Structures are given as structure tokens and as C-alpha cells.
Amino acid sequence: MSARRICLLPGDGIGPEVIGAARRALEALPVQFEWSEGEIGFGAYQRCGSPLPEATLEKVRAAEATLFGAVTTPPDLPGYFSPILRLRKTFDLYANLRPIRSIPNPVSRQGIDMVIVRENTEGLYSGVERVEEDGARAVTERVITRRGSQRIARAAFELARKRGASKVAVVHKANVLRQTCGLFRRTALELAAEYPDLEVQELLVDTCAMELIRAPEQFQVIVTTNLFGDILSDEASMLVGGLGLAASGNLGEGAAVFEPVHGSAPKLVGTGQANPLATLLSAAMMLEHLGEGGQAARLRAAVEQVIAAGQVTPDLGGTLRTEQVVDEVLLVLEEMA
Ligand code: IPM
Ligand code: MG
């Protein structure tokens, strides 16, 4: 089979460390890769005048999939924009999949295996904002469309089937946001008629936030709007080891960008404390997306094994450095071969 064309976007802070880690792990698998690398983030802005240069967009366009590290967003820099949000918009990466799964480590609660399916292009992230009354009043529009709601609900229902899940929770706040969440809710529940094999339930977002703490094992697939998904996914990640393990995939029709949910953690740069596993798990999601399900499962199993053995960074109670964790993953992969 020909080499898989992957674009790496290391970015700022610990981004280069975790992307380097993922590349090492991917290169240990029996899959051929053809790498390209693009500039993104604050460093890119300083070097090329844009946090997301056109050359980077070209590389993402040319790749089968992209693995993104992290970026630092400086506050209040005129002309600056969040390059990850722009990437999601530019490539219409409407589905943000965020798996939340128990790990064999005391920091994690057990029995949890769900995916949060977050709408990724509209809602409060539509970018329609204005300031009125000489700055005394500010407005952000929350745009929800039928098309946007339909495609994210379909993505969630299809994913539920693929995972053999029996139910999907549609999460909204339609009791207050009557128009926007109303449309989202109606559209998702209407579409549910096409999936009689799935039990589709609805929850208000505040109830969902509470239930995630009370009894998280009840959830299999959650589908929700952009900001709710942003918040619930950070919350849920804390049930199973935190952001050091939280992986995600941004999927559209023509492109796919995988990224650890964590940020650029400038304080950790060079300390060896950055946990590479969220990026390795994102790389596993990428393999799955490329049709390399077997290798994805191997990589995931290797990650689980080093976690179980306590060969982890301090955030998970270990003493290893970033590179040493990758060394352990490579050893396990070798043993599996
Ligand atoms: C995430 C992040 C981003 C978001 C930020 C960095 C803009 O929190 O991927 O969850 O809000 O989507
Ligand atoms: Mg977030």
C-alpha cells in the first residue's frame, strides 16, 4: 500500500514535544508514512506574519489527515486569530469527536466508555460578535442551523451504530434557548426516527453536567452544540485521567485534523513533564480514520499497558519524562509484534 500522507502541525509550547512523540510511535508501526510539516500558532505569526499561513493550509489540503499539537494564543493582539478555530472553519470540520474512556490507573474512575460528539462550526463559535453603546453592551450571536444540527446528529447516530452503542443522549438547553437549542433538539429528535435501533434520550446541559459526575457510566454517545461540547468534554476528561489523556478528532467531508485536547502548557516546555499520551491516542484515532483499525488498536493497547504499569508522567502519578513514556510504548509495541 502506498504511504499515508500525514501533515504534522506541532505549533507552540509543548506542541513540538508531543508531536515528536507521536511521530516516533507512528513510525514504529508497520505503516508507511509520508510526512509534511506546517507552521501554526504564535511562533508562526512571529516568523511568517500569520498564525495560519497559506502554506500550512496547502499542506493540510494535500494530506489525508493532519495531526495538530497545540498553540498559544496571546491575549489582545490585533489581527491575531485562533488558528485551530480557523482550521475547523476553513475545512468545515463539523464533527469533533472526543472519546472518554476509563484507564487502568487510580486517577481514573472505572466503567466509563463514551464519546462526546461536539458540533464544531457554529453555535456560540460562529464568530458573529459586536460591541454596542460605546462599549457598554456586547453581543455574541448563537447561530444554529438545521443543516448543522442534522449533520452532527447523523454523525453521532452513525458513530453509535459503529460502536455498537444502544443509546445516544441529545444535550441542549431548549427550555431557555428556545430558538437555537429548540432547532437543534427538534432536528436531532426527528432524525432519530431513522435510527429505531437506537434509544435517543434528551438531557438539559446542566443535568448532563451533573450526571457526568454522578453516574458517568450511563453515557455511550453524547451529541451537543459547540460550547456545551467544549465544556462537557473537559469536565468528562477529568473522570478518566484528565487532559493529559484526552484525544480528539475534527472531521469534515474533505479533511480530518486530530489533536490532543490540552493546550500548549508553556510552563511545561523543556521539563519533560508533558504527557505525550493524549497525542498518541489522537494518533490512534487518526489511524482508525485512515482505515488502519488494527494498528490503531495496537497503539491504544500499548498506551493502556504503559498506563497500567505506571510508566507515566507526573500528572498520572508517575515519574517518567515525555520521551521515556514513548520509549515504554515502543517497547510494548515491539513485544506485541
Ligand atoms: C478545545 C479548545 C478550543 C475550543 C480553544 C483553544 C479555542 O478549548 O479544543 O476544546 O474552545 O474549542
Ligand atoms: Mg476546550
mmCIF file of C-alpha atoms and ligand atoms in Angstrom:
data_model
loop_
_atom_site.group_PDB
_atom_site.id
_atom_site.type_symbol
_atom_site.label_atom_id
_atom_site.label_comp_id
_atom_site.label_asym_id
_atom_site.label_seq_id
_atom_site.Cartn_x
_atom_site.Cartn_y
_atom_site.Cartn_z
ATOM 1 C CA MET A 1 0.000 0.000 0.000
ATOM 2 C CA SER A 2 1.259 3.499 -0.773
ATOM 3 C CA ALA A 3 2.460 5.752 2.030
ATOM 4 C CA ARG A 4 -0.125 7.620 4.068
ATOM 5 C CA ARG A 5 0.243 11.356 3.634
ATOM 6 C CA ILE A 6 0.176 12.985 7.068
ATOM 7 C CA CYS A 7 0.591 16.654 7.850
ATOM 8 C CA LEU A 8 2.109 17.428 11.261
ATOM 9 C CA LEU A 9 1.357 20.791 12.869
ATOM 10 C CA PRO A 10 3.468 20.940 16.054
ATOM 11 C CA GLY A 11 2.629 24.552 16.965
ATOM 12 C CA ASP A 12 3.732 26.234 20.193
ATOM 13 C CA GLY A 13 4.691 25.270 23.733
ATOM 14 C CA ILE A 14 4.731 21.523 24.303
ATOM 15 C CA GLY A 15 3.205 21.010 20.827
ATOM 16 C CA PRO A 16 6.546 20.048 19.212
ATOM 17 C CA GLU A 17 7.347 17.652 22.087
ATOM 18 C CA VAL A 18 4.071 15.748 21.903
ATOM 19 C CA ILE A 19 4.002 15.710 18.096
ATOM 20 C CA GLY A 20 7.582 14.408 18.063
ATOM 21 C CA ALA A 21 6.461 11.705 20.490
ATOM 22 C CA ALA A 22 3.528 10.709 18.295
ATOM 23 C CA ARG A 23 5.707 10.579 15.211
ATOM 24 C CA ARG A 24 8.094 8.179 16.946
ATOM 25 C CA ALA A 25 5.206 5.920 17.945
ATOM 26 C CA LEU A 26 3.655 6.012 14.464
ATOM 27 C CA GLU A 27 6.985 5.219 12.831
ATOM 28 C CA ALA A 28 7.258 2.109 14.997
ATOM 29 C CA LEU A 29 4.154 0.677 13.301
ATOM 30 C CA PRO A 30 4.164 -1.330 10.080
ATOM 31 C CA VAL A 31 2.590 1.518 8.125
ATOM 32 C CA GLN A 32 4.394 3.749 5.632
ATOM 33 C CA PHE A 33 4.044 7.479 6.209
ATOM 34 C CA GLU A 34 4.901 10.436 4.059
ATOM 35 C CA TRP A 35 5.197 13.424 6.380
ATOM 36 C CA SER A 36 4.758 17.092 5.751
ATOM 37 C CA GLU A 37 5.067 19.725 8.434
ATOM 38 C CA GLY A 38 3.360 23.090 8.695
ATOM 39 C CA GLU A 39 3.751 26.221 10.776
ATOM 40 C CA ILE A 40 0.916 27.189 13.084
ATOM 41 C CA GLY A 41 0.331 29.361 16.136
ATOM 42 C CA PHE A 42 2.056 32.265 17.766
ATOM 43 C CA GLY A 43 5.500 31.176 16.590
ATOM 44 C CA ALA A 44 4.198 31.069 13.026
ATOM 45 C CA TYR A 45 2.765 34.561 13.483
ATOM 46 C CA GLN A 46 6.138 35.841 14.646
ATOM 47 C CA ARG A 47 8.031 34.130 11.833
ATOM 48 C CA CYS A 48 5.583 34.440 8.923
ATOM 49 C CA GLY A 49 3.142 37.152 9.983
ATOM 50 C CA SER A 50 0.165 34.786 10.304
ATOM 51 C CA PRO A 51 -0.845 32.170 12.879
ATOM 52 C CA LEU A 52 -2.096 30.045 9.984
ATOM 53 C CA PRO A 53 -0.059 30.751 6.847
ATOM 54 C CA GLU A 54 -1.465 29.843 3.449
ATOM 55 C CA ALA A 55 1.372 27.322 3.002
ATOM 56 C CA THR A 56 0.065 25.442 6.050
ATOM 57 C CA LEU A 57 -3.464 25.328 4.632
ATOM 58 C CA GLU A 58 -1.996 23.883 1.425
ATOM 59 C CA LYS A 59 -0.267 21.130 3.391
ATOM 60 C CA VAL A 60 -3.426 20.245 5.287
ATOM 61 C CA ARG A 61 -5.308 20.181 1.992
ATOM 62 C CA ALA A 62 -2.762 17.852 0.412
ATOM 63 C CA ALA A 63 -2.694 15.423 3.350
ATOM 64 C CA GLU A 64 -5.022 12.508 4.074
ATOM 65 C CA ALA A 65 -5.049 13.542 7.711
ATOM 66 C CA THR A 66 -3.425 16.104 9.975
ATOM 67 C CA LEU A 67 -2.046 15.761 13.493
ATOM 68 C CA PHE A 68 -2.041 19.024 15.402
ATOM 69 C CA GLY A 69 -0.112 19.696 18.641
ATOM 70 C CA ALA A 70 -1.060 22.883 20.469
ATOM 71 C CA VAL A 71 -0.929 26.649 20.070
ATOM 72 C CA THR A 72 -0.512 29.587 22.396
ATOM 73 C CA THR A 73 -2.979 32.399 21.857
ATOM 74 C CA PRO A 74 -1.675 35.755 23.030
ATOM 75 C CA PRO A 75 -4.353 37.952 24.562
ATOM 76 C CA ASP A 76 -5.397 41.091 22.693
ATOM 77 C CA LEU A 77 -3.000 41.002 19.792
ATOM 78 C CA PRO A 78 -4.629 42.933 16.954
ATOM 79 C CA GLY A 79 -5.085 40.874 13.821
ATOM 80 C CA TYR A 80 -4.427 37.620 15.648
ATOM 81 C CA PHE A 81 -6.945 34.792 15.420
ATOM 82 C CA SER A 82 -7.152 31.285 16.855
ATOM 83 C CA PRO A 83 -5.641 29.092 14.139
ATOM 84 C CA ILE A 84 -7.326 25.911 15.364
ATOM 85 C CA LEU A 85 -10.752 27.551 15.197
ATOM 86 C CA ARG A 86 -9.862 28.854 11.737
ATOM 87 C CA LEU A 87 -8.762 25.374 10.630
ATOM 88 C CA ARG A 88 -12.067 23.912 11.804
ATOM 89 C CA LYS A 89 -13.953 26.584 9.879
ATOM 90 C CA THR A 90 -11.827 26.580 6.728
ATOM 91 C CA PHE A 91 -12.128 22.825 6.252
ATOM 92 C CA ASP A 92 -15.674 22.670 7.626
ATOM 93 C CA LEU A 93 -14.601 20.111 10.243
ATOM 94 C CA TYR A 94 -18.065 19.934 11.692
ATOM 95 C CA ALA A 95 -17.740 16.885 13.915
ATOM 96 C CA ASN A 96 -15.455 16.991 16.932
ATOM 97 C CA LEU A 97 -15.216 13.505 18.427
ATOM 98 C CA ARG A 98 -13.967 13.292 21.985
ATOM 99 C CA PRO A 99 -13.751 9.787 23.433
ATOM 100 C CA ILE A 100 -13.787 9.473 27.212
ATOM 101 C CA ARG A 101 -12.677 6.077 28.414
ATOM 102 C CA SER A 102 -11.570 4.627 31.744
ATOM 103 C CA ILE A 103 -7.904 3.817 32.079
ATOM 104 C CA PRO A 104 -6.249 1.267 34.349
ATOM 105 C CA ASN A 105 -4.905 3.846 36.790
ATOM 106 C CA PRO A 106 -6.130 5.025 40.206
ATOM 107 C CA VAL A 107 -6.637 8.566 38.857
ATOM 108 C CA SER A 108 -9.433 7.233 36.650
ATOM 109 C CA ARG A 109 -12.954 6.186 37.521
ATOM 110 C CA GLN A 110 -13.837 2.792 36.097
ATOM 111 C CA GLY A 111 -16.599 1.596 33.790
ATOM 112 C CA ILE A 112 -16.644 4.661 31.526
ATOM 113 C CA ASP A 113 -16.612 4.376 27.735
ATOM 114 C CA MET A 114 -18.332 7.201 25.874
ATOM 115 C CA VAL A 115 -17.786 9.635 23.023
ATOM 116 C CA ILE A 116 -18.820 13.258 23.126
ATOM 117 C CA VAL A 117 -19.793 14.385 19.641
ATOM 118 C CA ARG A 118 -19.440 18.142 19.612
ATOM 119 C CA GLU A 119 -20.762 20.330 16.787
ATOM 120 C CA ASN A 120 -17.668 22.199 15.721
ATOM 121 C CA THR A 121 -18.520 25.028 13.347
ATOM 122 C CA GLU A 122 -21.493 27.012 14.630
ATOM 123 C CA GLY A 123 -23.311 27.874 17.876
ATOM 124 C CA LEU A 124 -21.514 30.412 20.040
ATOM 125 C CA TYR A 125 -18.388 29.847 17.944
ATOM 126 C CA SER A 126 -19.957 31.373 14.840
ATOM 127 C CA GLY A 127 -17.788 34.449 15.212
ATOM 128 C CA VAL A 128 -20.669 36.904 14.937
ATOM 129 C CA GLU A 129 -19.933 39.462 17.633
ATOM 130 C CA ARG A 130 -20.388 43.177 18.025
ATOM 131 C CA VAL A 131 -19.985 45.898 20.573
ATOM 132 C CA GLU A 132 -22.754 48.450 21.029
ATOM 133 C CA GLU A 133 -23.468 51.564 23.082
ATOM 134 C CA ASP A 134 -19.884 52.725 23.061
ATOM 135 C CA GLY A 135 -18.666 49.504 24.545
ATOM 136 C CA ALA A 136 -21.301 49.292 27.277
ATOM 137 C CA ARG A 137 -23.052 46.362 25.633
ATOM 138 C CA ALA A 138 -21.621 43.369 23.805
ATOM 139 C CA VAL A 139 -23.451 40.780 21.731
ATOM 140 C CA THR A 140 -22.399 37.348 20.511
ATOM 141 C CA GLU A 141 -24.821 35.635 18.173
ATOM 142 C CA ARG A 142 -25.506 31.967 18.639
ATOM 143 C CA VAL A 143 -26.201 30.638 15.175
ATOM 144 C CA ILE A 144 -27.724 27.188 14.860
ATOM 145 C CA THR A 145 -28.850 25.782 11.526
ATOM 146 C CA ARG A 146 -30.965 22.804 10.567
ATOM 147 C CA ARG A 147 -28.203 21.588 8.261
ATOM 148 C CA GLY A 148 -25.576 21.893 11.012
ATOM 149 C CA SER A 149 -27.778 20.115 13.535
ATOM 150 C CA GLN A 150 -28.712 17.396 11.091
ATOM 151 C CA ARG A 151 -25.194 16.511 10.085
ATOM 152 C CA ILE A 152 -23.853 16.415 13.643
ATOM 153 C CA ALA A 153 -26.799 14.322 14.829
ATOM 154 C CA ARG A 154 -26.256 11.959 11.900
ATOM 155 C CA ALA A 155 -22.559 11.709 12.740
ATOM 156 C CA ALA A 156 -23.474 10.810 16.329
ATOM 157 C CA PHE A 157 -26.090 8.216 15.371
ATOM 158 C CA GLU A 158 -23.797 6.616 12.807
ATOM 159 C CA LEU A 159 -20.952 6.541 15.324
ATOM 160 C CA ALA A 160 -23.250 4.941 17.893
ATOM 161 C CA ARG A 161 -24.062 2.161 15.435
ATOM 162 C CA LYS A 162 -20.421 1.684 14.554
ATOM 163 C CA ARG A 163 -19.509 1.383 18.220
ATOM 164 C CA GLY A 164 -22.372 -0.996 18.929
ATOM 165 C CA ALA A 165 -23.870 1.531 21.345
ATOM 166 C CA SER A 166 -27.533 1.233 22.254
ATOM 167 C CA LYS A 167 -28.272 4.847 23.099
ATOM 168 C CA VAL A 168 -27.448 8.469 22.299
ATOM 169 C CA ALA A 169 -28.028 11.469 24.555
ATOM 170 C CA VAL A 170 -29.013 14.711 22.805
ATOM 171 C CA VAL A 171 -27.857 17.508 25.111
ATOM 172 C CA HIS A 172 -29.278 21.022 24.873
ATOM 173 C CA LYS A 173 -30.835 23.896 26.805
ATOM 174 C CA ALA A 174 -34.050 24.260 24.831
ATOM 175 C CA ASN A 175 -36.016 25.361 27.902
ATOM 176 C CA VAL A 176 -34.176 28.693 27.784
ATOM 177 C CA LEU A 177 -32.529 28.936 24.364
ATOM 178 C CA ARG A 178 -35.863 28.217 22.763
ATOM 179 C CA GLN A 179 -34.961 29.089 19.205
ATOM 180 C CA THR A 180 -31.391 27.872 18.812
ATOM 181 C CA CYS A 181 -31.464 24.838 21.078
ATOM 182 C CA GLY A 182 -35.065 24.316 20.025
ATOM 183 C CA LEU A 183 -33.972 23.851 16.424
ATOM 184 C CA PHE A 184 -31.054 21.647 17.405
ATOM 185 C CA ARG A 185 -33.255 19.460 19.594
ATOM 186 C CA ARG A 186 -36.101 19.124 17.085
ATOM 187 C CA THR A 187 -33.773 18.314 14.239
ATOM 188 C CA ALA A 188 -31.883 15.657 16.202
ATOM 189 C CA LEU A 189 -35.051 14.041 17.553
ATOM 190 C CA GLU A 190 -36.642 13.993 14.087
ATOM 191 C CA LEU A 191 -33.588 12.335 12.621
ATOM 192 C CA ALA A 192 -33.709 9.760 15.407
ATOM 193 C CA ALA A 193 -36.741 8.234 13.668
ATOM 194 C CA GLU A 194 -34.312 6.904 11.053
ATOM 195 C CA TYR A 195 -32.462 5.018 13.793
ATOM 196 C CA PRO A 196 -35.097 2.885 15.508
ATOM 197 C CA ASP A 197 -32.341 0.597 16.799
ATOM 198 C CA LEU A 198 -31.008 3.440 18.985
ATOM 199 C CA GLU A 199 -32.574 4.745 22.155
ATOM 200 C CA VAL A 200 -32.351 8.509 21.784
ATOM 201 C CA GLN A 201 -32.811 10.434 25.020
ATOM 202 C CA GLU A 202 -32.547 14.132 25.693
ATOM 203 C CA LEU A 203 -30.948 15.950 28.601
ATOM 204 C CA LEU A 204 -30.573 19.565 29.555
ATOM 205 C CA VAL A 205 -26.930 20.539 29.610
ATOM 206 C CA ASP A 206 -26.861 21.334 33.328
ATOM 207 C CA THR A 207 -28.410 17.967 34.126
ATOM 208 C CA CYS A 208 -25.868 16.328 31.855
ATOM 209 C CA ALA A 209 -23.010 18.092 33.658
ATOM 210 C CA MET A 210 -24.358 16.739 36.940
ATOM 211 C CA GLU A 211 -24.998 13.228 35.642
ATOM 212 C CA LEU A 212 -21.449 13.076 34.260
ATOM 213 C CA ILE A 213 -20.207 13.321 37.834
ATOM 214 C CA ARG A 214 -22.960 11.262 39.474
ATOM 215 C CA ALA A 215 -23.122 8.292 37.113
ATOM 216 C CA PRO A 216 -20.887 8.728 34.059
ATOM 217 C CA GLU A 217 -21.074 5.056 33.077
ATOM 218 C CA GLN A 218 -24.664 5.608 31.838
ATOM 219 C CA PHE A 219 -23.429 7.545 28.787
ATOM 220 C CA GLN A 220 -22.426 5.945 25.500
ATOM 221 C CA VAL A 221 -22.660 8.772 22.960
ATOM 222 C CA ILE A 222 -23.457 12.398 23.749
ATOM 223 C CA VAL A 223 -24.253 14.822 20.931
ATOM 224 C CA THR A 224 -24.388 18.522 21.610
ATOM 225 C CA THR A 225 -23.726 22.028 20.365
ATOM 226 C CA ASN A 226 -20.318 23.660 20.195
ATOM 227 C CA LEU A 227 -19.774 25.407 23.544
ATOM 228 C CA PHE A 228 -21.640 22.786 25.561
ATOM 229 C CA GLY A 229 -19.411 20.137 23.974
ATOM 230 C CA ASP A 230 -16.333 22.195 24.761
ATOM 231 C CA ILE A 231 -17.241 22.394 28.439
ATOM 232 C CA LEU A 232 -18.641 18.893 28.930
ATOM 233 C CA SER A 233 -15.622 17.289 27.277
ATOM 234 C CA ASP A 234 -13.169 18.995 29.625
ATOM 235 C CA GLU A 235 -15.349 18.003 32.555
ATOM 236 C CA ALA A 236 -15.629 14.397 31.400
ATOM 237 C CA SER A 237 -11.896 14.118 30.752
ATOM 238 C CA MET A 238 -11.309 14.679 34.465
ATOM 239 C CA LEU A 239 -13.176 11.456 35.248
ATOM 240 C CA VAL A 240 -10.603 9.390 33.414
ATOM 241 C CA GLY A 241 -7.182 10.918 33.963
ATOM 242 C CA GLY A 242 -7.574 14.497 32.782
ATOM 243 C CA LEU A 243 -6.403 16.458 29.795
ATOM 244 C CA GLY A 244 -3.099 14.595 29.574
ATOM 245 C CA LEU A 245 -5.046 11.725 28.050
ATOM 246 C CA ALA A 246 -7.896 13.469 26.225
ATOM 247 C CA ALA A 247 -7.778 12.828 22.475
ATOM 248 C CA SER A 248 -9.929 14.246 19.726
ATOM 249 C CA GLY A 249 -10.640 14.256 16.029
ATOM 250 C CA ASN A 250 -12.112 17.110 13.974
ATOM 251 C CA LEU A 251 -13.812 15.573 10.975
ATOM 252 C CA GLY A 252 -15.300 17.066 7.836
ATOM 253 C CA GLU A 253 -16.085 15.760 4.374
ATOM 254 C CA GLY A 254 -12.717 16.653 2.886
ATOM 255 C CA ALA A 255 -10.247 16.826 5.763
ATOM 256 C CA ALA A 256 -9.549 15.447 9.218
ATOM 257 C CA VAL A 257 -7.481 17.055 11.960
ATOM 258 C CA PHE A 258 -6.612 15.098 15.088
ATOM 259 C CA GLU A 259 -5.421 16.848 18.237
ATOM 260 C CA PRO A 260 -4.876 16.378 21.946
ATOM 261 C CA VAL A 261 -7.497 18.428 23.777
ATOM 262 C CA HIS A 262 -4.881 20.034 26.023
ATOM 263 C CA GLY A 263 -3.204 23.332 25.259
ATOM 264 C CA SER A 264 0.403 24.397 24.790
ATOM 265 C CA ALA A 265 1.273 24.392 28.540
ATOM 266 C CA PRO A 266 4.162 26.891 28.243
ATOM 267 C CA LYS A 267 5.274 26.155 31.814
ATOM 268 C CA LEU A 268 5.981 22.518 30.964
ATOM 269 C CA VAL A 269 8.166 23.242 27.937
ATOM 270 C CA GLY A 270 11.519 21.502 28.263
ATOM 271 C CA THR A 271 10.720 19.990 31.667
ATOM 272 C CA GLY A 272 9.961 16.549 30.248
ATOM 273 C CA GLN A 273 6.665 16.590 32.122
ATOM 274 C CA ALA A 274 4.396 16.915 29.117
ATOM 275 C CA ASN A 275 2.217 13.827 28.869
ATOM 276 C CA PRO A 276 2.507 12.554 25.283
ATOM 277 C CA LEU A 277 -0.336 10.043 25.617
ATOM 278 C CA ALA A 278 -3.200 12.345 24.568
ATOM 279 C CA THR A 279 -1.366 12.894 21.299
ATOM 280 C CA LEU A 280 -0.616 9.184 20.907
ATOM 281 C CA LEU A 281 -4.298 8.427 21.448
ATOM 282 C CA SER A 282 -5.193 11.122 18.913
ATOM 283 C CA ALA A 283 -2.767 9.448 16.513
ATOM 284 C CA ALA A 284 -4.620 6.179 17.141
ATOM 285 C CA MET A 285 -7.896 7.901 16.220
ATOM 286 C CA MET A 286 -6.174 9.119 13.068
ATOM 287 C CA LEU A 287 -5.084 5.581 12.167
ATOM 288 C CA GLU A 288 -8.630 4.392 12.627
ATOM 289 C CA HIS A 289 -9.854 7.160 10.330
ATOM 290 C CA LEU A 290 -7.293 6.077 7.710
ATOM 291 C CA GLY A 291 -8.703 2.567 7.757
ATOM 292 C CA GLU A 292 -5.816 1.209 9.847
ATOM 293 C CA GLY A 293 -8.077 -0.051 12.615
ATOM 294 C CA GLY A 294 -5.751 -2.904 13.541
ATOM 295 C CA GLN A 295 -2.758 -0.627 14.080
ATOM 296 C CA ALA A 296 -4.949 1.866 15.929
ATOM 297 C CA ALA A 297 -5.981 -0.874 18.340
ATOM 298 C CA ARG A 298 -2.341 -1.923 18.831
ATOM 299 C CA LEU A 299 -1.243 1.604 19.607
ATOM 300 C CA ARG A 300 -4.142 2.079 22.019
ATOM 301 C CA ALA A 301 -3.389 -1.232 23.729
ATOM 302 C CA ALA A 302 0.280 -0.257 24.096
ATOM 303 C CA VAL A 303 -0.721 3.049 25.676
ATOM 304 C CA GLU A 304 -3.043 1.242 28.092
ATOM 305 C CA GLN A 305 -0.302 -1.155 29.024
ATOM 306 C CA VAL A 306 2.199 1.557 29.959
ATOM 307 C CA ILE A 307 -0.523 3.273 31.965
ATOM 308 C CA ALA A 308 -1.312 0.033 33.787
ATOM 309 C CA ALA A 309 2.390 -0.440 34.510
ATOM 310 C CA GLY A 310 2.597 3.073 35.946
ATOM 311 C CA GLN A 311 5.157 4.092 33.287
ATOM 312 C CA VAL A 312 3.705 7.576 33.066
ATOM 313 C CA THR A 313 4.377 11.283 33.592
ATOM 314 C CA PRO A 314 3.717 13.046 36.947
ATOM 315 C CA ASP A 315 0.156 14.120 36.031
ATOM 316 C CA LEU A 316 -0.784 10.425 36.197
ATOM 317 C CA GLY A 317 1.270 9.763 39.314
ATOM 318 C CA GLY A 318 4.422 8.533 37.557
ATOM 319 C CA THR A 319 7.982 9.789 37.417
ATOM 320 C CA LEU A 320 8.836 9.302 33.740
ATOM 321 C CA ARG A 321 9.700 12.024 31.289
ATOM 322 C CA THR A 322 7.892 12.561 27.988
ATOM 323 C CA GLU A 323 10.475 10.671 25.932
ATOM 324 C CA GLN A 324 10.717 7.824 28.442
ATOM 325 C CA VAL A 325 6.966 7.241 28.212
ATOM 326 C CA VAL A 326 7.345 6.936 24.448
ATOM 327 C CA ASP A 327 10.292 4.539 24.945
ATOM 328 C CA GLU A 328 7.983 2.343 27.040
ATOM 329 C CA VAL A 329 5.238 2.461 24.408
ATOM 330 C CA LEU A 330 7.775 1.424 21.745
ATOM 331 C CA LEU A 331 8.945 -1.478 23.922
ATOM 332 C CA VAL A 332 5.397 -2.720 24.351
ATOM 333 C CA LEU A 333 4.756 -2.405 20.608
ATOM 334 C CA GLU A 334 7.878 -4.459 19.955
ATOM 335 C CA GLU A 335 6.756 -7.149 22.399
ATOM 336 C CA MET A 336 3.384 -7.285 20.663
ATOM 337 C CA ALA A 337 4.906 -7.736 17.199
HETATM 338 C C1 IPM B 1 -10.891 22.995 22.581
HETATM 339 C C2 IPM B 1 -10.307 24.315 22.978
HETATM 340 C C3 IPM B 1 -10.629 25.376 21.923
HETATM 341 C C4 IPM B 1 -12.129 25.484 21.829
HETATM 342 C C5 IPM B 1 -9.975 26.731 22.182
HETATM 343 C C6 IPM B 1 -8.488 26.604 22.272
HETATM 344 C C7 IPM B 1 -10.350 27.750 21.156
HETATM 345 O O1 IPM B 1 -10.789 24.680 24.237
HETATM 346 O O2 IPM B 1 -10.479 22.465 21.529
HETATM 347 O O3 IPM B 1 -11.734 22.465 23.290
HETATM 348 O O4 IPM B 1 -12.745 26.250 22.581
HETATM 349 O O5 IPM B 1 -12.696 24.797 21.003
HETATM 350 MG MG MG B 2 -11.941 23.160 25.171
#
